[in-house]
Structures are given as C-alpha cells and as structure tokens.
PDB file of C-alpha atoms in Angstrom:
ATOM      1  CA  GLN A   1    -179.383-103.263 113.318  1.00 88.00           C
ATOM      2  CA  VAL A   2    -175.697-103.789 112.785  1.00 86.00           C
ATOM      3  CA  ILE A   3    -174.208-105.399 115.888  1.00 86.00           C
ATOM      4  CA  ASN A   4    -170.476-105.583 114.878  1.00 81.00           C
ATOM      5  CA  THR A   5    -168.284-105.068 111.821  1.00 77.00           C
ATOM      6  CA  LEU A   6    -164.839-106.575 111.296  1.00 69.00           C
ATOM      7  CA  ALA A   7    -162.619-104.798 108.800  1.00 64.00           C
ATOM      8  CA  ARG A   8    -161.057-107.484 106.609  1.00 60.00           C
ATOM      9  CA  LEU A   9    -159.306-105.371 104.048  1.00 56.00           C
ATOM     10  CA  HIS A  10    -156.409-103.156 104.819  1.00 54.00           C
ATOM     11  CA  ASP A  11    -154.173-100.935 102.742  1.00 57.00           C
ATOM     12  CA  ALA A  12    -150.723-101.944 102.114  1.00 82.00           C
ATOM     13  CA  ASP A  13    -149.093 -98.693 101.536  1.00 94.00           C
ATOM     14  CA  VAL A  14    -150.064 -95.666 103.648  1.00 95.00           C
ATOM     15  CA  VAL A  15    -148.603 -92.267 104.396  1.00 97.00           C
ATOM     16  CA  ALA A  16    -146.910 -91.972 107.592  1.00 98.00           C
ATOM     17  CA  THR A  17    -145.154 -89.165 109.553  1.00 98.00           C
ATOM     18  CA  ALA A  18    -141.767 -89.866 110.698  1.00 98.00           C
ATOM     19  CA  ILE A  19    -139.438 -87.872 113.214  1.00 97.00           C
ATOM     20  CA  THR A  20    -135.991 -88.583 111.661  1.00 98.00           C
ATOM     21  CA  LYS A  21    -132.555 -87.909 113.326  1.00 97.00           C
ATOM     22  CA  TYR A  22    -131.030 -86.134 110.483  1.00 98.00           C
ATOM     23  CA  SER A  23    -134.003 -84.797 108.252  1.00 98.00           C
ATOM     24  CA  GLY A  24    -136.547 -83.441 110.492  1.00 97.00           C
ATOM     25  CA  THR A  25    -140.252 -84.472 110.250  1.00 98.00           C
ATOM     26  CA  ARG A  26    -140.895 -86.067 107.167  1.00 98.00           C
ATOM     27  CA  GLU A  27    -143.555 -88.136 105.269  1.00 98.00           C
ATOM     28  CA  ILE A  28    -142.661 -91.776 104.558  1.00 98.00           C
ATOM     29  CA  THR A  29    -144.797 -94.624 103.130  1.00 98.00           C
ATOM     30  CA  THR A  30    -145.356 -97.652 105.338  1.00 98.00           C
ATOM     31  CA  ASP A  31    -147.082-100.896 105.387  1.00 96.00           C
ATOM     32  CA  SER A  32    -150.451-101.359 107.197  1.00 94.00           C
ATOM     33  CA  VAL A  33    -150.265-104.855 108.612  1.00 92.00           C
ATOM     34  CA  ASN A  34    -153.549-104.522 110.387  1.00 90.00           C
ATOM     35  CA  ALA A  35    -155.596-101.759 111.985  1.00 90.00           C
ATOM     36  CA  THR A  36    -153.076-100.981 114.464  1.00 94.00           C
ATOM     37  CA  THR A  37    -149.726-102.209 113.301  1.00 96.00           C
ATOM     38  CA  TYR A  38    -147.659-100.610 110.745  1.00 97.00           C
ATOM     39  CA  ARG A  39    -144.062-101.511 109.538  1.00 97.00           C
ATOM     40  CA  LEU A  40    -141.166 -99.751 107.634  1.00 98.00           C
ATOM     41  CA  GLN A  41    -142.153-101.437 104.206  1.00 97.00           C
ATOM     42  CA  GLU A  42    -143.697-100.467 101.155  1.00 97.00           C
ATOM     43  CA  VAL A  43    -144.688-101.770  97.670  1.00 95.00           C
ATOM     44  CA  GLY A  44    -145.288 -98.670  95.672  1.00 95.00           C
ATOM     45  CA  ARG A  45    -141.792 -97.814  94.481  1.00 98.00           C
ATOM     46  CA  GLY A  46    -140.133-100.743  92.197  1.00 97.00           C
ATOM     47  CA  ASN A  47    -140.607-104.125  94.030  1.00 97.00           C
ATOM     48  CA  GLY A  48    -140.460-102.278  97.363  1.00 97.00           C
ATOM     49  CA  ILE A  49    -138.437-100.518 100.107  1.00 98.00           C
ATOM     50  CA  GLU A  50    -137.998-102.280 103.407  1.00 98.00           C
ATOM     51  CA  THR A  51    -136.234-101.349 106.551  1.00 98.00           C
ATOM     52  CA  TYR A  52    -135.202-103.802 109.276  1.00 98.00           C
ATOM     53  CA  ASP A  53    -133.415-103.729 112.652  1.00 98.00           C
ATOM     54  CA  LEU A  54    -130.279-105.969 113.261  1.00 98.00           C
ATOM     55  CA  GLN A  55    -130.329-105.218 116.958  1.00 98.00           C
ATOM     56  CA  GLY A  56    -126.570-105.244 117.209  1.00 98.00           C
ATOM     57  CA  GLY A  57    -126.282-108.340 115.126  1.00 98.00           C
ATOM     58  CA  THR A  58    -124.181-108.834 111.862  1.00 98.00           C
ATOM     59  CA  THR A  59    -126.045-111.507 110.047  1.00 97.00           C
ATOM     60  CA  GLY A  60    -129.493-112.022 108.738  1.00 97.00           C
ATOM     61  CA  THR A  61    -132.239-109.540 107.684  1.00 95.00           C
ATOM     62  CA  GLY A  62    -133.171-108.438 111.145  1.00 98.00           C
ATOM     63  CA  VAL A  63    -136.778-107.851 112.478  1.00 98.00           C
ATOM     64  CA  ASP A  64    -139.507-105.335 111.463  1.00 98.00           C
ATOM     65  CA  PHE A  65    -139.596-101.980 113.058  1.00 98.00           C
ATOM     66  CA  LEU A  66    -143.403-101.585 114.318  1.00 97.00           C
ATOM     67  CA  ASP A  67    -145.405 -98.647 115.130  1.00 97.00           C
ATOM     68  CA  THR A  68    -149.023 -98.587 116.595  1.00 97.00           C
ATOM     69  CA  ASP A  69    -150.331 -95.248 115.203  1.00 97.00           C
ATOM     70  CA  ASN A  70    -148.087 -94.572 111.997  1.00 97.00           C
ATOM     71  CA  TYR A  71    -146.661 -91.759 113.601  1.00 98.00           C
ATOM     72  CA  TRP A  72    -142.954 -92.676 113.975  1.00 98.00           C
ATOM     73  CA  ASN A  73    -141.721 -90.797 116.962  1.00 97.00           C
ATOM     74  CA  ASN A  74    -139.411 -93.584 117.942  1.00 94.00           C
ATOM     75  CA  VAL A  75    -136.692 -91.401 119.579  1.00 95.00           C
ATOM     76  CA  ASN A  76    -135.225 -93.633 122.321  1.00 95.00           C
ATOM     77  CA  PRO A  77    -131.902 -94.503 123.745  1.00 95.00           C
ATOM     78  CA  GLN A  78    -131.601 -97.064 121.146  1.00 95.00           C
ATOM     79  CA  GLN A  79    -131.944 -94.367 118.569  1.00 96.00           C
ATOM     80  CA  ASP A  80    -134.607 -96.258 116.507  1.00 97.00           C
ATOM     81  CA  GLU A  81    -135.384 -92.957 114.767  1.00 97.00           C
ATOM     82  CA  VAL A  82    -132.402 -93.811 112.495  1.00 98.00           C
ATOM     83  CA  ALA A  83    -134.578 -96.308 110.853  1.00 98.00           C
ATOM     84  CA  THR A  84    -136.778 -93.867 109.559  1.00 98.00           C
ATOM     85  CA  ASP A  85    -133.846 -91.769 108.207  1.00 98.00           C
ATOM     86  CA  ALA A  86    -132.744 -94.830 106.312  1.00 98.00           C
ATOM     87  CA  HIS A  87    -136.300 -95.544 105.020  1.00 98.00           C
ATOM     88  CA  PHE A  88    -136.583 -92.044 103.861  1.00 98.00           C
ATOM     89  CA  ALA A  89    -133.147 -92.070 102.157  1.00 98.00           C
ATOM     90  CA  ALA A  90    -134.303 -95.103 100.224  1.00 98.00           C
ATOM     91  CA  GLU A  91    -137.333 -93.481  99.162  1.00 98.00           C
ATOM     92  CA  MET A  92    -135.853 -90.361  98.173  1.00 98.00           C
ATOM     93  CA  THR A  93    -132.966 -91.924  96.149  1.00 98.00           C
ATOM     94  CA  TYR A  94    -135.540 -94.165  94.402  1.00 98.00           C
ATOM     95  CA  ASP A  95    -137.483 -91.062  93.447  1.00 98.00           C
ATOM     96  CA  TYR A  96    -134.490 -89.126  92.345  1.00 98.00           C
ATOM     97  CA  TYR A  97    -133.529 -91.873  89.974  1.00 98.00           C
ATOM     98  CA  TRP A  98    -137.081 -92.467  88.726  1.00 98.00           C
ATOM     99  CA  LEU A  99    -137.932 -88.691  88.434  1.00 98.00           C
ATOM    100  CA  GLU A 100    -134.586 -87.458  87.219  1.00 98.00           C
ATOM    101  CA  HIS A 101    -133.388 -90.402  84.858  1.00 97.00           C
ATOM    102  CA  GLY A 102    -136.516 -92.531  84.356  1.00 98.00           C
ATOM    103  CA  ARG A 103    -134.653 -95.494  85.909  1.00 98.00           C
ATOM    104  CA  ASN A 104    -136.852 -98.041  88.011  1.00 98.00           C
ATOM    105  CA  SER A 105    -134.544 -98.646  91.122  1.00 98.00           C
ATOM    106  CA  ILE A 106    -130.934 -99.485  90.705  1.00 98.00           C
ATOM    107  CA  ASP A 107    -131.225-102.237  88.156  1.00 98.00           C
ATOM    108  CA  ASN A 108    -133.920-100.471  86.133  1.00 98.00           C
ATOM    109  CA  ASN A 109    -136.138-103.499  86.800  1.00 98.00           C
ATOM    110  CA  GLY A 110    -137.477-102.375  90.240  1.00 98.00           C
ATOM    111  CA  PHE A 111    -134.924-103.770  92.557  1.00 98.00           C
ATOM    112  CA  LYS A 112    -136.171-103.937  96.124  1.00 98.00           C
ATOM    113  CA  LEU A 113    -134.205-101.628  98.213  1.00 98.00           C
ATOM    114  CA  ILE A 114    -133.509-103.217 101.809  1.00 98.00           C
ATOM    115  CA  SER A 115    -131.991-101.344 104.613  1.00 98.00           C
ATOM    116  CA  ARG A 116    -130.626-102.808 107.825  1.00 98.00           C
ATOM    117  CA  VAL A 117    -129.806-100.428 110.643  1.00 98.00           C
ATOM    118  CA  HIS A 118    -128.328-101.103 113.984  1.00 98.00           C
ATOM    119  CA  TYR A 119    -125.399-103.098 112.397  1.00 98.00           C
ATOM    120  CA  ASP A 120    -122.990-104.474 115.208  1.00 98.00           C
ATOM    121  CA  VAL A 121    -121.939-102.440 118.302  1.00 97.00           C
ATOM    122  CA  GLY A 122    -120.009 -99.128 117.825  1.00 97.00           C
ATOM    123  CA  TYR A 123    -119.646 -99.809 113.950  1.00 98.00           C
ATOM    124  CA  VAL A 124    -118.723 -96.756 112.310  1.00 98.00           C
ATOM    125  CA  ASN A 125    -119.660 -97.410 108.734  1.00 98.00           C
ATOM    126  CA  ALA A 126    -122.328 -98.217 106.272  1.00 98.00           C
ATOM    127  CA  PHE A 127    -122.132-100.447 103.316  1.00 98.00           C
ATOM    128  CA  TRP A 128    -123.586-101.981 100.202  1.00 97.00           C
ATOM    129  CA  ASP A 129    -123.116-105.757 100.165  1.00 97.00           C
ATOM    130  CA  GLY A 130    -124.437-106.544  96.699  1.00 95.00           C
ATOM    131  CA  THR A 131    -127.915-107.034  97.852  1.00 97.00           C
ATOM    132  CA  GLN A 132    -128.825-104.615 100.304  1.00 98.00           C
ATOM    133  CA  MET A 133    -127.688-101.394 102.494  1.00 98.00           C
ATOM    134  CA  THR A 134    -126.257-101.957 106.104  1.00 98.00           C
ATOM    135  CA  TYR A 135    -125.737 -99.091 108.589  1.00 98.00           C
ATOM    136  CA  GLY A 136    -123.832 -98.994 111.780  1.00 98.00           C
ATOM    137  CA  ASP A 137    -124.734 -96.761 114.780  1.00 98.00           C
ATOM    138  CA  GLY A 138    -121.248 -95.209 114.950  1.00 97.00           C
ATOM    139  CA  ASN A 139    -119.264 -95.101 118.358  1.00 97.00           C
ATOM    140  CA  GLY A 140    -121.337 -92.303 119.956  1.00 92.00           C
ATOM    141  CA  ALA A 141    -118.622 -89.592 119.754  1.00 93.00           C
ATOM    142  CA  PRO A 142    -117.689 -88.300 117.462  1.00 96.00           C
ATOM    143  CA  TYR A 143    -119.420 -90.591 115.020  1.00 97.00           C
ATOM    144  CA  THR A 144    -123.303 -91.038 115.311  1.00 97.00           C
ATOM    145  CA  PRO A 145    -125.494 -93.472 113.312  1.00 98.00           C
ATOM    146  CA  LEU A 146    -124.709 -93.507 109.657  1.00 98.00           C
ATOM    147  CA  THR A 147    -128.105 -93.142 108.145  1.00 98.00           C
ATOM    148  CA  SER A 148    -128.330 -89.610 106.685  1.00 98.00           C
ATOM    149  CA  LEU A 149    -129.854 -89.037 103.313  1.00 98.00           C
ATOM    150  CA  ASP A 150    -126.523 -88.449 102.051  1.00 97.00           C
ATOM    151  CA  ILE A 151    -124.931 -91.633 103.101  1.00 98.00           C
ATOM    152  CA  GLY A 152    -128.380 -93.621 102.111  1.00 98.00           C
ATOM    153  CA  GLY A 153    -127.970 -92.049  98.592  1.00 98.00           C
ATOM    154  CA  HIS A 154    -124.277 -92.944  98.585  1.00 98.00           C
ATOM    155  CA  GLU A 155    -124.920 -96.605  99.447  1.00 98.00           C
ATOM    156  CA  ILE A 156    -127.790 -97.140  97.093  1.00 98.00           C
ATOM    157  CA  THR A 157    -125.557 -95.729  94.287  1.00 97.00           C
ATOM    158  CA  HIS A 158    -122.817 -98.370  94.871  1.00 97.00           C
ATOM    159  CA  GLY A 159    -125.688-100.720  93.979  1.00 97.00           C
ATOM    160  CA  LEU A 160    -126.654 -98.731  90.803  1.00 97.00           C
ATOM    161  CA  THR A 161    -122.990 -98.680  89.837  1.00 96.00           C
ATOM    162  CA  GLU A 162    -122.843-102.486  90.238  1.00 95.00           C
ATOM    163  CA  ASN A 163    -125.909-103.019  88.209  1.00 94.00           C
ATOM    164  CA  SER A 164    -124.906-100.661  85.346  1.00 95.00           C
ATOM    165  CA  ALA A 165    -121.056-100.238  85.054  1.00 93.00           C
ATOM    166  CA  ASN A 166    -120.269-103.483  87.089  1.00 82.00           C
ATOM    167  CA  LEU A 167    -116.829-101.841  87.969  1.00 88.00           C
ATOM    168  CA  VAL A 168    -114.592-104.146  89.821  1.00 88.00           C
ATOM    169  CA  TYR A 169    -113.814-102.399  93.333  1.00 88.00           C
ATOM    170  CA  SER A 170    -110.292-102.122  92.996  1.00 93.00           C
ATOM    171  CA  TYR A 171    -107.728 -99.364  92.322  1.00 95.00           C
ATOM    172  CA  GLU A 172    -108.931 -96.888  89.582  1.00 95.00           C
ATOM    173  CA  SER A 173    -112.363 -98.563  89.084  1.00 94.00           C
ATOM    174  CA  GLY A 174    -112.926 -98.869  92.763  1.00 93.00           C
ATOM    175  CA  ALA A 175    -112.138 -95.048  93.150  1.00 95.00           C
ATOM    176  CA  LEU A 176    -114.625 -94.375  90.259  1.00 95.00           C
ATOM    177  CA  ASN A 177    -117.389 -96.365  92.054  1.00 94.00           C
ATOM    178  CA  GLU A 178    -116.722 -94.236  95.252  1.00 95.00           C
ATOM    179  CA  SER A 179    -116.575 -90.938  93.363  1.00 95.00           C
ATOM    180  CA  PHE A 180    -119.927 -91.844  91.390  1.00 92.00           C
ATOM    181  CA  SER A 181    -121.644 -92.680  94.925  1.00 94.00           C
ATOM    182  CA  ASP A 182    -120.189 -89.559  96.291  1.00 92.00           C
ATOM    183  CA  VAL A 183    -121.897 -87.439  93.456  1.00 90.00           C
TER     184      VAL A 183
END
C-alpha cells in the first residue's frame, strides 16, 4: 500500500494562460518552480525569456512575478497584468525573428531576453539599455504602462540593431536605429 508520494521532478517550461492589459487572453510560457509556484521565465526560446518587477525602483534586476495556479489573472491596482504583456511581447518578438528570419534571438546566438516592468514612478517611456528592456508605467493619463506588443517589439529590435549593425545612436544613424525598431 502506498502511503505517500512526493513529486521530486517538475517541468521547467509550462504553458500558462495570461490576462494581459493590451493583448487580451494569451498563452505564454512560464517556469514551474514547484507544484504550486510559477514565475515569468522560460528556457525554451534561445537562452531564455525572463520578466521581473522593479516595484518602482530604477536599478537592479527586480523580483520575480509569481503565480500559484499558472492562470495569470493578475489585474490589480498595481497593474501587474502589464508583466504578462511584456513577457508575451518578448516571446512573440523572439518567435517572429526565429520563424521569419531564422534568427536565434537578437544576437543570433540565443541572447536571453530580459524585461523589467514597473520602472520608476510616473515614468513615461520604455528603453533598451544594451542588456535588457525596461518599461515604465506611464503617468496614468494620458499615458498608461508602456508594455504593449508594439513597444516590446520596438525595444527588442533596438537590441537586434545593436547586435547586427552596431549603429552609433546619434544623428542619422540614431534615426535609422529608431526607424528600424519602428518597422
């Protein structure tokens, strides 16, 4: 007779459902930390995709977004649902470059795509800093958090441009960098 079992193996990448702010209900991939804890990380695309919470700070990586049932309905006053927007944007942008151009992330060598959300307080911008994407929450009105699929793709493409064309971000080459990201 079996008295007790203990699951000692857990899947790393698992499919999750996310309620996003801008893209509706979407499938995303998350990391199963244990039987009841999931985080916004995955290892199936390149060297991984990770999304962190800066909690209004401006330095460091931030902390994990966690969920207990892998149904990411984290709509709350802090607007944590924007984390799943940023995560979804990174996944879809990676998939686009892989499926349409055969490119393994922004450096064609699996570059890990890291997103940090809830940057600063009232920050109306998003940016690529040479290593990761960072998203502000906007100022409430008229600007809401800057984590949509379009903005995520734009910021990630700055990384691709840096890793392929290495344009100096100044004058005409800076304008080209912006226009490539817009396309």
